[in-house]
C-alpha atoms as one frame of an Amber mdcrd trajectory, in Angstrom:
protein
  -7.174 -27.988 -11.750  -6.177 -30.404  -9.032  -2.661 -29.152  -7.941  -1.931
 -25.378  -8.821   1.614 -25.623  -7.500   2.483 -28.720  -9.570   0.873 -27.089
 -12.689   2.877 -23.868 -12.030   6.168 -25.710 -11.905   5.408 -27.682 -14.982
   4.284 -24.668 -16.947   7.167 -22.567 -15.736   9.741 -25.224 -16.851   8.105
 -26.566 -19.935   7.089 -23.158 -21.411   9.996 -21.071 -20.137  10.811 -19.795
 -23.584   7.365 -18.271 -24.016   7.487 -16.854 -20.421  10.936 -15.426 -21.086
   9.410 -13.562 -24.063   6.896 -11.973 -21.705   9.633 -11.207 -19.234  11.739
  -9.396 -21.818   8.842  -7.466 -23.516   6.683  -6.646 -20.584   8.373  -7.189
 -17.172  11.843  -6.028 -17.864  10.714  -2.527 -19.200   8.537  -2.084 -16.125
  11.430  -3.033 -13.881  13.637  -0.388 -15.597  10.883   2.184 -15.028  10.525
   1.165 -11.440  14.190   1.361 -10.838  14.728   4.690 -12.477  11.641   6.367
 -11.019  12.110   5.164  -7.442  15.808   6.102  -7.331  15.081   9.459  -8.866
  12.421  10.138  -6.244  14.729   9.238  -3.429  17.286  11.551  -4.956  15.071
  14.571  -5.172  12.807  14.007  -2.127  14.158  15.638   1.050  14.378  13.355
   4.096  13.280  15.125   7.275  13.541  11.888   9.345  16.496   9.380   9.246
  14.021   6.397   9.316  10.943   7.570   7.296  10.554   9.954   4.457   7.852
  10.786   1.840   9.923   8.983  -0.707   8.880   5.765   0.961   5.255   6.633
   0.208   6.007   7.248  -3.461   8.025   4.035  -3.527   5.156   1.956  -2.213
   2.715   3.668  -4.660   4.909   2.938  -7.794   5.735  -0.600  -6.624   2.141
  -1.618  -6.056   0.975   0.025  -9.319   3.626  -1.718 -11.434   3.206  -5.032
  -9.582  -0.547  -5.133 -10.329  -0.069  -3.985 -13.922   2.907  -6.254 -14.724
   0.999  -9.346 -13.760  -1.597  -8.881 -16.577  -0.048 -10.778 -19.479   0.887
 -13.722 -17.317  -2.588 -14.135 -16.262  -4.025 -14.570 -19.821  -0.920 -16.767
 -20.891  -1.617 -19.308 -17.997  -5.291 -19.494 -18.896  -4.474 -19.954 -22.547
  -2.068 -22.669 -21.841  -4.398 -24.374 -19.318  -7.237 -24.392 -21.999  -4.874
 -25.582 -24.663  -5.514 -22.626 -27.084  -3.581 -22.207 -30.168  -1.236 -19.201
 -30.474  -1.493 -18.557 -26.794   1.266 -15.953 -26.706  -0.230 -13.993 -29.576
  -3.587 -13.935 -27.826  -1.828 -12.814 -24.602  -0.294  -9.702 -26.168  -3.662
  -8.885 -27.951  -5.584  -8.935 -24.677  -2.853  -7.174 -22.845  -3.102  -4.309
 -25.314  -6.855  -4.338 -25.239  -7.437  -4.386 -21.510  -3.981  -2.934 -20.463
  -5.062   0.611 -20.263  -8.224   0.001 -18.023  -6.201  -2.315 -15.762  -3.477
   0.288 -15.474  -5.986   2.836 -14.416  -7.556   0.400 -11.887  -4.093  -0.454
 -10.673  -3.332   3.195 -10.150  -6.493   3.742  -8.046  -5.864   0.575  -6.192
  -2.232   1.616  -5.514  -3.256   4.928  -4.114  -5.845   3.402  -1.795  -3.492
   0.601  -0.748  -0.642   2.961  -0.148  -2.896   5.028   2.179  -3.601   1.742
   3.975   0.132   0.898   4.368   0.613   4.315   5.881  -1.808   3.236   8.540
   0.490   0.663  10.065   0.937  -1.614   6.950  -1.967  -4.224   7.698  -4.791
  -2.185   6.298  -2.796  -1.837   3.129  -2.429  -5.704   2.856  -6.064  -6.085
   3.592  -7.174  -3.807   0.798  -4.643  -5.310  -1.655  -6.026  -8.699  -0.904
  -9.625  -7.685  -1.555  -8.976  -5.984  -4.867  -6.229  -8.419  -6.085  -8.426
 -10.814  -8.012 -10.165  -8.094 -10.133  -7.482  -7.794 -12.880  -7.548 -11.712
 -13.067 -11.238 -11.890 -13.688 -10.743  -9.123 -16.418  -8.094 -11.076 -18.257
  -9.717 -14.505 -17.772 -13.035 -13.442 -19.028 -11.827 -10.949 -21.617 -13.929
  -8.047 -20.290 -13.409  -4.690 -18.780 -11.879  -4.404 -15.324 -14.833  -2.375
 -14.244 -17.189  -5.113 -15.160 -15.053  -7.556 -13.418 -14.935  -5.557 -10.170
 -17.948  -7.157  -8.399 -16.842 -10.828  -9.128 -13.293  -9.959  -8.342 -14.164
  -8.500  -4.948 -16.456 -11.512  -4.201 -13.585 -13.842  -4.946 -11.189 -11.733
  -2.906 -13.542 -11.863   0.022 -14.133 -15.665  -0.136 -10.402 -16.381  -0.336
  -9.139 -13.421   1.590  -6.905 -15.163   4.050  -5.293 -17.272   1.308  -4.504
 -14.173  -0.764  -3.401 -12.248   2.399  -0.936 -15.010   3.239   0.358 -15.425
  -0.244   0.971 -11.683  -0.639   2.625 -11.362   2.742   4.893 -14.467   2.475
   5.819 -13.515  -1.180   6.797  -9.998  -0.081   8.819 -11.324   2.910  10.645
 -13.975   0.876  11.455 -11.525  -1.874  12.741  -8.972   0.634  14.937 -11.527
   2.467  16.394 -12.740  -0.856  17.041  -9.278  -1.995  18.826  -8.358   1.171
  20.881 -11.614   1.061  21.817 -11.256  -2.628  22.619  -7.487  -2.181  24.881
  -8.365   0.732  26.748 -10.945  -1.335  27.099  -8.553  -4.266  28.299  -5.878
  -1.988  31.092  -8.163  -0.767  32.254  -8.567  -4.411  31.780  -5.009  -5.719
  30.559  -1.627  -4.562  29.121  -0.968  -8.018  25.493   0.378  -7.724  24.753
  -0.795 -11.280  25.645  -4.336 -10.289  23.337  -4.188  -7.254  20.474  -2.948
  -9.388  20.953  -5.399 -12.185  21.118  -8.359  -9.758  17.997  -7.197  -8.097
  16.178  -6.853 -11.382  17.308 -10.347 -12.533  16.095 -11.763  -9.304  12.711
 -10.105  -9.644  12.502 -11.130 -13.292  12.755 -14.794 -12.359  10.615 -14.889
  -9.242   7.774 -12.541 -10.182   6.460 -14.648 -13.195   6.475 -17.882 -11.059
   4.457 -16.148  -8.315   1.860 -14.805 -10.778   1.600 -18.110 -12.607   0.915
 -19.837  -9.219  -1.698 -17.219  -8.211  -3.411 -17.461 -11.550  -3.527 -21.211
 -11.278  -5.166 -20.787  -7.825  -7.690 -18.419  -9.271  -8.597 -20.909 -12.034
  -9.062 -23.603  -9.404 -11.182 -21.443  -7.162 -13.445 -20.404 -10.023 -13.874
 -23.971 -11.192 -14.798 -25.020  -7.653 -17.271 -22.150  -7.472 -18.974 -23.125
 -10.790 -19.274 -26.686  -9.472 -20.918 -25.339  -6.263 -23.321 -23.159  -8.253
 -24.379 -26.063 -10.485
């Protein structure tokens, strides 16, 4: 793969109807789970400090968990389309069902460790996340257990640490800024909390797949370069 960004844009625009199916069947339900669970946690968790509360820790944990898990089907879909496989969407759902549980468990463990890192002044959490981030990608690309993909995933994360670190950091910043701007605009129109939530979910629904398609394209390129070097 020569240009991951160009490939991402072409795939996102030319195969949007298939990506939209993945959005509706996988990402959207997880966004509802995220919205309900985090809002419920903020409601029932007492705040002893006006700036920081334990609810923030739970919010980070749930967000990282669902973020890592929700990317799973897109990884396989990009690979199937890149290789030109027939019935790419069907194979994507199949592998999502087969590997989904182990990736969820891995994402849960990774989210716990990463959240602890975030509690230690944020940067350690980003470092941990960048290291473990490629593991689910290797699992879906190679159709094997996430535990068998751990060593290669960590090696890939170590080799391209700064690239992954910057991508995760910039993506988080851009999404946060867009979320604040959009929320402010919606707030000027209506005070409806439901409108705020639905707008934020729609924004995430459109941005998240594009980011994951791009990262998957990068992973494919990095692995191809690695195979050439090994040969």
